[in-house]
Short mmCIF file of C-alpha atoms and ligand atoms in Angstrom, two decimals:
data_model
loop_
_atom_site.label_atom_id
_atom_site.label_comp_id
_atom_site.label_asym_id
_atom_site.label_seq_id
_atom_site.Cartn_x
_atom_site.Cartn_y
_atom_site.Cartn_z
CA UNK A 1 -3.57 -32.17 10.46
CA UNK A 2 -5.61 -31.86 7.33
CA UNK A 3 -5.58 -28.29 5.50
CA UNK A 4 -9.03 -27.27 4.21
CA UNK A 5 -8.19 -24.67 0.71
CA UNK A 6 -10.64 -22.10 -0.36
CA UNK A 7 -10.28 -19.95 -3.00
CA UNK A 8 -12.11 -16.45 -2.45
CA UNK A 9 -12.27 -14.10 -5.92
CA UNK A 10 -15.28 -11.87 -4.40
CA UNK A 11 -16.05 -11.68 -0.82
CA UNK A 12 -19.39 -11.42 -1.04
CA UNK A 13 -20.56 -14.38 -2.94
CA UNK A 14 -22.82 -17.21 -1.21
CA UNK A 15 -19.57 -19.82 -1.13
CA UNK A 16 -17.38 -17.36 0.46
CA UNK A 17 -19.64 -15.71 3.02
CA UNK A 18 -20.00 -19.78 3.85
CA UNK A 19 -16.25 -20.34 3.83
CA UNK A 20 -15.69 -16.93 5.49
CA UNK A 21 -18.15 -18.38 8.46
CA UNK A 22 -16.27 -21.21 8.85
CA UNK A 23 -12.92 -19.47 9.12
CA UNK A 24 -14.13 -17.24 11.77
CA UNK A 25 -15.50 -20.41 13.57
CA UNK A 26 -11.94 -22.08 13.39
CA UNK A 27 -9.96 -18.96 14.74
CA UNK A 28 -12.62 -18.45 17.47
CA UNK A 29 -12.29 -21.95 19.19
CA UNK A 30 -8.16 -21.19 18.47
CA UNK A 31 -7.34 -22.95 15.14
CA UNK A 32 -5.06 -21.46 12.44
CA UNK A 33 -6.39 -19.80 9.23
CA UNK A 34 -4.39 -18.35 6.67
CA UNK A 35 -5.78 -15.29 5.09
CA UNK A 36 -4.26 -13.03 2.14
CA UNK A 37 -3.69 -9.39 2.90
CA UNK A 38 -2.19 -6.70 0.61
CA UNK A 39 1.11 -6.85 1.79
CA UNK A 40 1.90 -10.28 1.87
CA UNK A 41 0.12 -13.94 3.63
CA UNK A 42 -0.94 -13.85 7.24
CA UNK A 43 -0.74 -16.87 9.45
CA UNK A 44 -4.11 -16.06 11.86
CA UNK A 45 -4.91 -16.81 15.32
CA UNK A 46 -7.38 -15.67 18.06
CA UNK A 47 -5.09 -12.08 18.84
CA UNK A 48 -7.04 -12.84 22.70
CA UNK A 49 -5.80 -16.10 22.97
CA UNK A 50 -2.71 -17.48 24.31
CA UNK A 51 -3.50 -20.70 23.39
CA UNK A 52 -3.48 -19.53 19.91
CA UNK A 53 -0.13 -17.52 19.90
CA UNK A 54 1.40 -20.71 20.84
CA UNK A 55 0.34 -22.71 17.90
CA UNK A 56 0.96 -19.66 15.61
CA UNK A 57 4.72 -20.04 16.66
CA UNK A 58 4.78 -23.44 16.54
CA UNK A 59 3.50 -23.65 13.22
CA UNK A 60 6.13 -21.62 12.03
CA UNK A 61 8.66 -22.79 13.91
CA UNK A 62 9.17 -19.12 14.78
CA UNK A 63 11.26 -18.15 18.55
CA UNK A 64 8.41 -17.14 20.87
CA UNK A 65 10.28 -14.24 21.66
CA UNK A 66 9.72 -12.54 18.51
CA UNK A 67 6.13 -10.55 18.76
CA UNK A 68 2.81 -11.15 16.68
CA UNK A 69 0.63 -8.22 14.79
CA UNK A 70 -2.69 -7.93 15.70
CA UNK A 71 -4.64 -7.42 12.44
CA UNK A 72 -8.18 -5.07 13.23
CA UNK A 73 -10.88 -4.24 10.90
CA UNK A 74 -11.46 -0.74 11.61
CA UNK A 75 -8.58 1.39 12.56
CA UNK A 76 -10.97 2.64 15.66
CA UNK A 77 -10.77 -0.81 17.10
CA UNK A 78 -7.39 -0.01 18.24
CA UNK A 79 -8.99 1.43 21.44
CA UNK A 80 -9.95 -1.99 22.73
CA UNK A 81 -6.96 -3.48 22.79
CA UNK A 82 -3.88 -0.71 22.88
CA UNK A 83 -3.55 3.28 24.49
CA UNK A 84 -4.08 5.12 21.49
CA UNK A 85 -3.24 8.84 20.41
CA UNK A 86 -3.71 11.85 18.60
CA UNK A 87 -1.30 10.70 16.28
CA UNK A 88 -2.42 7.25 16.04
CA UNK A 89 -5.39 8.39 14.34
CA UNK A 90 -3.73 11.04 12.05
CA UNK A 91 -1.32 8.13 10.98
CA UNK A 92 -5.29 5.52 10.63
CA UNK A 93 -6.72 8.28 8.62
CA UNK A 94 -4.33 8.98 6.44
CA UNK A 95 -2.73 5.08 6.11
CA UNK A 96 -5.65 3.01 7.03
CA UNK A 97 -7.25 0.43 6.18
CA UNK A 98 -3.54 -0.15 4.27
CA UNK A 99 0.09 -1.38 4.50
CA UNK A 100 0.91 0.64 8.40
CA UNK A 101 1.53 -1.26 11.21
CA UNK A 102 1.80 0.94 14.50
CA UNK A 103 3.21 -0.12 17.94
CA UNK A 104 1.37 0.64 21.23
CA UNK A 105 0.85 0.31 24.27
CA UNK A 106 -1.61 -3.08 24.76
CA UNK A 107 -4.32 -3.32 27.27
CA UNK A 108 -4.24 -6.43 28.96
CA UNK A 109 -7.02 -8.10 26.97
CA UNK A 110 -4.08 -9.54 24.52
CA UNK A 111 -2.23 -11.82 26.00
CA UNK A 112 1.56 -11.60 27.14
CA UNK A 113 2.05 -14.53 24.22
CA UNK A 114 0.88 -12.73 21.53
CA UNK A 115 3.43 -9.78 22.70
CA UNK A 116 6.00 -12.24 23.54
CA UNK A 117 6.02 -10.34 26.83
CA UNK A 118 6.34 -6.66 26.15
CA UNK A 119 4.16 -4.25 27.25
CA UNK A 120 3.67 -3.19 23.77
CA UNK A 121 1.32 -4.34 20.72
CA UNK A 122 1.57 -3.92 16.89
CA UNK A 123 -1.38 -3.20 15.49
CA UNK A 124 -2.56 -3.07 11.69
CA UNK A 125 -6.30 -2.57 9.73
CA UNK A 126 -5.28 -4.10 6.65
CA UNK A 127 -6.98 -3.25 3.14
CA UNK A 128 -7.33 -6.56 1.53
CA UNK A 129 -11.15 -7.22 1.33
CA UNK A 130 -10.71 -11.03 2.50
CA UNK A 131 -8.45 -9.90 5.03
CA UNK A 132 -11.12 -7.52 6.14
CA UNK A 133 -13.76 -10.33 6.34
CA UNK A 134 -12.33 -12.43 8.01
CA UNK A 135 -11.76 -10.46 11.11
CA UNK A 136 -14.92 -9.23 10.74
CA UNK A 137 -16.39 -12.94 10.86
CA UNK A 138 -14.22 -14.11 13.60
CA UNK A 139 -15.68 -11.10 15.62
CA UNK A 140 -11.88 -11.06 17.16
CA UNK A 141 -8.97 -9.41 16.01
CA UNK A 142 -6.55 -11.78 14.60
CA UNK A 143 -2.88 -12.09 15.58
CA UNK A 144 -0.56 -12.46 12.53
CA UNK A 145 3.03 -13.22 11.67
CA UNK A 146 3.88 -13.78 7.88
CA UNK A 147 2.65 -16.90 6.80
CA UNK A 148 6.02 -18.51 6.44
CA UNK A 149 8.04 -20.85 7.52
CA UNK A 150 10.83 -18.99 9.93
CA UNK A 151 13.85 -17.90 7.61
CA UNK A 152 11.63 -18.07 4.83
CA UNK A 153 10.35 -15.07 2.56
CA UNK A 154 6.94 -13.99 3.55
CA UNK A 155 4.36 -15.25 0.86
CA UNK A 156 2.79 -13.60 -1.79
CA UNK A 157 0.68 -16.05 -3.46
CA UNK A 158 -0.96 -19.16 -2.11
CA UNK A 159 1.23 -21.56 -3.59
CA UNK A 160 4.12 -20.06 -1.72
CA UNK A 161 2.07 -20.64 1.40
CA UNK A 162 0.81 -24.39 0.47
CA UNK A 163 4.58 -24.94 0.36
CA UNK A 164 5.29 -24.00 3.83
CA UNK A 165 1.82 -24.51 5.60
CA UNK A 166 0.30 -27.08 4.18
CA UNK A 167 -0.47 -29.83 7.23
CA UNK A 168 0.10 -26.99 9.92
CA UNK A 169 -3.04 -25.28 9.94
CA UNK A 170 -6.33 -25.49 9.87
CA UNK A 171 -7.11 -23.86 6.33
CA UNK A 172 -5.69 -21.62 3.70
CA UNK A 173 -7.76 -19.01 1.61
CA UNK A 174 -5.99 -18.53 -1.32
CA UNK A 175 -7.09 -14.56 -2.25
CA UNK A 176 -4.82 -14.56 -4.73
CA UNK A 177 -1.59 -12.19 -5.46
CA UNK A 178 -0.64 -10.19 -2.85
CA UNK A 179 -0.71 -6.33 -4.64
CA UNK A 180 2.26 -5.23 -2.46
CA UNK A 181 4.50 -7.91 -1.98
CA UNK A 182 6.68 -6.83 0.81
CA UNK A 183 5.43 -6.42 4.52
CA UNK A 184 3.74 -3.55 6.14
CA UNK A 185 5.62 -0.40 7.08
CA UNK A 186 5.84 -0.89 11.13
CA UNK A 187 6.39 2.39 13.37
CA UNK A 188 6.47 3.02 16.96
CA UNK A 189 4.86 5.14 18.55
CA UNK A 190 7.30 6.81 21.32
CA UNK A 191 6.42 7.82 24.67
CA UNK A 192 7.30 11.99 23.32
CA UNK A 193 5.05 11.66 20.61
CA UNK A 194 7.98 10.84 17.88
CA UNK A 195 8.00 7.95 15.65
CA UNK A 196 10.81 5.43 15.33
CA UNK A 197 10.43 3.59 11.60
CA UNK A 198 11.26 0.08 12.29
CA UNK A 199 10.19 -1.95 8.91
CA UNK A 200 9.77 0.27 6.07
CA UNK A 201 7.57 -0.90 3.32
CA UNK A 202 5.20 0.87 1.02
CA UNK A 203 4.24 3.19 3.22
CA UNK A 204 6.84 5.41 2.94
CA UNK A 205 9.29 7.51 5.07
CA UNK A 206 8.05 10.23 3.04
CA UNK A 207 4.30 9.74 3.51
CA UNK A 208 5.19 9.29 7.25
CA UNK A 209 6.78 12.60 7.01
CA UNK A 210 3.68 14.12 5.83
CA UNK A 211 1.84 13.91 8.88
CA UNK A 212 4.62 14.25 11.39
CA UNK A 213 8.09 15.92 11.22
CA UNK A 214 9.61 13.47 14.13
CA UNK A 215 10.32 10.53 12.60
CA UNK A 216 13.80 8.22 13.13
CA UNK A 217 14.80 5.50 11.21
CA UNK A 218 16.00 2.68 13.09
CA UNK A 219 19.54 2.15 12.40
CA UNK A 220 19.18 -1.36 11.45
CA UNK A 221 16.54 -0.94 8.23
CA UNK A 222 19.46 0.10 6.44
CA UNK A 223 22.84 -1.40 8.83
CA UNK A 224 23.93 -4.72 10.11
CA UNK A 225 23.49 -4.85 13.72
CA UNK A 226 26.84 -4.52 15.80
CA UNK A 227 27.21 -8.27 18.16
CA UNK A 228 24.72 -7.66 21.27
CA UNK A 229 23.41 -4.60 20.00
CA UNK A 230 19.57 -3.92 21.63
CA UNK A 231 17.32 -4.63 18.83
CA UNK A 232 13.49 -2.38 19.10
CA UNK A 233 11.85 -5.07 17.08
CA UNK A 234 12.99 -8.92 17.91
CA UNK A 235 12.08 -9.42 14.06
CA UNK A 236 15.16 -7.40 13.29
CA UNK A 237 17.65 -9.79 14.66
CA UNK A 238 16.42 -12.89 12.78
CA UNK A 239 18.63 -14.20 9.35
CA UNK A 240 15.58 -13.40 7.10
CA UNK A 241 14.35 -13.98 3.84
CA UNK A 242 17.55 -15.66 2.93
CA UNK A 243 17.79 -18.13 0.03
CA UNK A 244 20.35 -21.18 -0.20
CA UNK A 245 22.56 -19.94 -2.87
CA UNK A 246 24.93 -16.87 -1.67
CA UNK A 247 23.26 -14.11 -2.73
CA UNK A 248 25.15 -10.87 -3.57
CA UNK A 249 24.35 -7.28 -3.97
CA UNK A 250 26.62 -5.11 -6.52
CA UNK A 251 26.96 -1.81 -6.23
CA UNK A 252 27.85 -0.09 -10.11
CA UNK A 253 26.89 0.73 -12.79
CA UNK A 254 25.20 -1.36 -15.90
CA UNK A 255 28.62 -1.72 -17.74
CA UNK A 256 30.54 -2.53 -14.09
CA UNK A 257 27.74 -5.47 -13.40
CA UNK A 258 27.83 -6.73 -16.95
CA UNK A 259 31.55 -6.82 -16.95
CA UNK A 260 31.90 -8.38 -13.22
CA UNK A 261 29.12 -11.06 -14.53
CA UNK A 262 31.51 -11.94 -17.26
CA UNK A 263 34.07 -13.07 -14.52
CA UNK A 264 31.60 -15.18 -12.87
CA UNK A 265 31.34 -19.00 -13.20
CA UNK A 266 28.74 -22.08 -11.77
CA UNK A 267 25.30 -21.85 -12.10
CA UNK A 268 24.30 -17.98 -11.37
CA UNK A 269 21.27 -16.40 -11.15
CA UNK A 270 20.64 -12.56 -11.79
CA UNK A 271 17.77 -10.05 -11.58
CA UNK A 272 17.66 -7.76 -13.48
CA UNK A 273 16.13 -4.74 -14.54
CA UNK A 274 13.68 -5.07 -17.88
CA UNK A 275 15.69 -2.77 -19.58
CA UNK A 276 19.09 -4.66 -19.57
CA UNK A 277 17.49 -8.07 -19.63
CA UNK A 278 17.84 -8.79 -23.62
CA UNK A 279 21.19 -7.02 -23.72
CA UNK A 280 22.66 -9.54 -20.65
CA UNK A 281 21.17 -12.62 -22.49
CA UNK A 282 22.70 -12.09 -25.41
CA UNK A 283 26.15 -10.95 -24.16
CA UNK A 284 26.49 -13.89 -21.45
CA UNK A 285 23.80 -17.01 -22.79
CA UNK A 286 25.65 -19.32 -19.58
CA UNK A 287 23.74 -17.61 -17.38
CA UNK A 288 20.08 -17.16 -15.67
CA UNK A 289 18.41 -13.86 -15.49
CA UNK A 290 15.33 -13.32 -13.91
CA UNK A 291 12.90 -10.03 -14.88
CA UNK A 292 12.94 -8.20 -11.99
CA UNK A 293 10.83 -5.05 -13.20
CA UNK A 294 11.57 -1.72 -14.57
CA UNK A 295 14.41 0.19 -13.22
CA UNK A 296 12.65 3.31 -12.45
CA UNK A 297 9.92 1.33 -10.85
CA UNK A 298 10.84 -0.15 -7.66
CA UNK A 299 6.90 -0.58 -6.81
CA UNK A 300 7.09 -3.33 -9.42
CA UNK A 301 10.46 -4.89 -7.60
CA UNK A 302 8.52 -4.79 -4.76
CA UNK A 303 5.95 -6.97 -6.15
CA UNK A 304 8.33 -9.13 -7.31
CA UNK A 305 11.09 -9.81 -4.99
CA UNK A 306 9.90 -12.50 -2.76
CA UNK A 307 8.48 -14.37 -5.86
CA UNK A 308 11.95 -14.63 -7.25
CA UNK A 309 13.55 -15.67 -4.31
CA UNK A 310 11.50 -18.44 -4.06
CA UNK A 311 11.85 -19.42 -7.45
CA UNK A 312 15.43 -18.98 -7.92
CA UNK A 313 16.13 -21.11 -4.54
CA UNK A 314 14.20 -24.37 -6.23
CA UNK A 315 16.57 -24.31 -8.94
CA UNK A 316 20.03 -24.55 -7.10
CA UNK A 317 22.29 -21.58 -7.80
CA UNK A 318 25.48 -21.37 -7.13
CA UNK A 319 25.12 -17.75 -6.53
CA UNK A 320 22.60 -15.31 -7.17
CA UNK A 321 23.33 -11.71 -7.68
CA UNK A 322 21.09 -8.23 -7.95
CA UNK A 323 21.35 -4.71 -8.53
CA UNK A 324 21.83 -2.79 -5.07
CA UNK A 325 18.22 -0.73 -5.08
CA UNK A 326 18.48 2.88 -4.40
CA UNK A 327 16.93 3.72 -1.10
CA UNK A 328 14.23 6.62 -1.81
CA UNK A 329 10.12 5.81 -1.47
CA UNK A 330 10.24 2.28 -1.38
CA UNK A 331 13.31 1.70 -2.61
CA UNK A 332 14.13 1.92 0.81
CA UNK A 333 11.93 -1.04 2.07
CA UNK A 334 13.65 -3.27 -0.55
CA UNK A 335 16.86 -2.57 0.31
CA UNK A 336 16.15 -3.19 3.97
CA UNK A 337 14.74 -6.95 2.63
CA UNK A 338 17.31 -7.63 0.12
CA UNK A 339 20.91 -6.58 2.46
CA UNK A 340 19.08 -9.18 4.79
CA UNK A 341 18.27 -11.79 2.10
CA UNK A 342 21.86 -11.22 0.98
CA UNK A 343 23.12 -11.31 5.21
CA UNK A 344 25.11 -7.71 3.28
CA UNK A 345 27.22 -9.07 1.23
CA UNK A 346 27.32 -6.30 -1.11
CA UNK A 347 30.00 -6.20 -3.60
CA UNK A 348 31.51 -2.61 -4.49
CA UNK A 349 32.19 -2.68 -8.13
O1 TXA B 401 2.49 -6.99 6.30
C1 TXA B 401 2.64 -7.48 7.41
O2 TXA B 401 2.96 -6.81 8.40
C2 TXA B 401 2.38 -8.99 7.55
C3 TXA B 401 0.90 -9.24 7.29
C4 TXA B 401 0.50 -10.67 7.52
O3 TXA B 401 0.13 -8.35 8.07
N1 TXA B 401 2.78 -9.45 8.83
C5 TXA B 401 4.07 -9.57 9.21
O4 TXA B 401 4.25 -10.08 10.48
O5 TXA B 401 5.00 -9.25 8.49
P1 TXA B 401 5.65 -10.63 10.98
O6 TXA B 401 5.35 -11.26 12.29
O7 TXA B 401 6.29 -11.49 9.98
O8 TXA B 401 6.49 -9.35 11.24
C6 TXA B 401 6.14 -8.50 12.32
C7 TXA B 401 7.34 -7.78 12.83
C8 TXA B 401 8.35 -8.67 13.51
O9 TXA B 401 9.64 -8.30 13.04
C9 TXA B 401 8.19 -8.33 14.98
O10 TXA B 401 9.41 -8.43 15.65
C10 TXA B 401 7.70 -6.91 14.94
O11 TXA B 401 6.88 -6.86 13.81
N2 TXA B 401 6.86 -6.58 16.11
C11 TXA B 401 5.65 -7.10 16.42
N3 TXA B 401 5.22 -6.61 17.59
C12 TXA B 401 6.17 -5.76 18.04
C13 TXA B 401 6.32 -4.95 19.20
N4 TXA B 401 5.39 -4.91 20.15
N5 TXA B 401 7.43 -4.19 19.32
C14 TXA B 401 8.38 -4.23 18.35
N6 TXA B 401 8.31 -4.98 17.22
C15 TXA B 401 7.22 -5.74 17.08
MG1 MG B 402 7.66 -12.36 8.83
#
């Protein structure tokens, strides 16, 4: 198939409101669109059709047992598809339009594909304007995985997406940089009224915490799941964001990492921290590293991360090695992403 690019920079100009049309004309009669959001690329389909779940998967080459988001454009449009709360709409007007994700029950309107059989939906009202649009013009709400190839990282920029999409769907808006860089936070929404954190991402377990006490982390956003162990969210069993090269976390200090780097030969590839990155250079000129923001400012790592991945994998490594991240605010949602990118190897120093 051929892929039709647009490139949106303000939603409401003539062009886009044209191109915007058009989109919402492809998803409706169950083509594949796809869109930028603030968290990362989504790869869009008709969230009511089946038809369209299937070619979402396919497209990605993604198991059809692993579940699709249903992206809304008003955080009260939740009520058509899902059984909604009190707390649901605490957590949409404090988090929404924005980077939250919330599991619930679905009505039968969306299909058993787009759930990949559970009785449960994720839904999410996300912030980007385009994003917002576009649901808007398809006048459904649109199903969405990341808009990568299965094992890849999730995009953040078009080109990321042009090199896994390009000839598998219908069209690509290119709506730039994604601000956030990781995915949405996803929680569930218990049957007791608790919350179990499945993904964590910039929405925080703090900022969760601020508008209920009872929330659980999932054990696996920060462990390695034990051989058959029941997994909430199918996504969570998957090898992830992992790049070619071995990929190693170290746990230490700046002299412990400088001085195990020293030991290291082949072709390696480090991130590192702003800070340290003339120092490192200097003191070991045989080896890559890679800017990988401030050290105090994990927001930027966060924008960053899946960039670097993708660029450090082109260049054939024959390791690539990063600072464990601490795991407060969103620390914690790039540790979940980079122990899976690294299938936890992490190296004590
Ligand atoms: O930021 C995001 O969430 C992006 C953008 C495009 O919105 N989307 C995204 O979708 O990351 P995806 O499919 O790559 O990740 C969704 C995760 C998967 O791990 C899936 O298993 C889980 O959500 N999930 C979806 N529906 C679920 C459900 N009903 N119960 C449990 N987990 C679910
Ligand atoms: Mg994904």
């Amino acid at each position: 198939m051929t892929t039709k690019f647009v490139k949106i920079n303000e939603v409401s100009s003539g062009q886009s409101t044209s191109a915007l049309q058009q989109a919402g004309e492809i998803l409706r009669r169950g083509g594949l669109v796809v869109f930028p959001t603030e968290t990362v690329y989504g790869l869009g389909g008709d969230g009511t059709n089946a038809d369209s779940a299937r070619a979402i998967y396919a497209a990605k080459g993604r198991p059809a047992d692993n579940p699709l988001i249903i992206h809304i454009a008003f955080p009260e449009d939740a009520e058509k598809y899902t059984e909604t709360s009190d707390l649901y709409f605490r957590l949409a007007e404090r988090f929404m339009p924005g980077p939250l994700t919330v599991i619930l029950t679905a009505k039968p309107v969306i299909p058993p594909e787009v759930r990949a059989g559970l009785d449960t939906v994720a839904v999410r009202c996300p912030s980007h304007p385009v994003a917002h649009a576009l649901i808007c013009a398809a006048g459904v709400p649109i199903a969405a995985p990341s808009a990568n190839l299965s094992g890849k990282p999730s995009p953040t920029c078009a080109a990321h997406v042009k090199d896994d999409m390009d000839g598998r769907v219908d069209m690509i808006i290119d709506g730039g940089d994604s601000e956030v860089g990781l995915e949405s936070t996803i929680v569930k929404m218990e049957g007791d009224g608790s919350l179990t954190l499945l993904r964590p991402g910039a929405v925080t377990l703090d900022d969760l915490l601020t508008v209920t006490d009872r929330v659980t982390v999932a054990d696996a956003v920060t462990g390695q799941l034990a051989p058959g162990e029941i997994v909430l969210s199918p996504g969570m069993k998957y090898k992830h964001y992992a790049p070619d090269a071995p990929f190693y976390l170290l746990d230490g200090t700046d002299e412990e990492i400088f001085s195990f780097l020293k030991t290291k030969e082949g072709r390696i590839a480090v991130l590192t921290y702003e800070e340290d990155l003339d120092a490192w250079r200097d003191g070991l000129p045989d080896k890559d590293f890679y800017a990988f923001g401030r050290r105090n400012n994990r927001v930027e790592q966060a924008h960053l991360l899946f960039h670097l991945l993708r660029e450090i994998d082109k260049r054939g490594y024959t390791a690539i090695y990063a600072p464990l991240p601490a795991k407060d605010g969103i620390g914690l949602a790039l540790y979940n992403r980079m122990i899976r990118a690294a299938a936890h190897q992490i190296i004590k120093l």
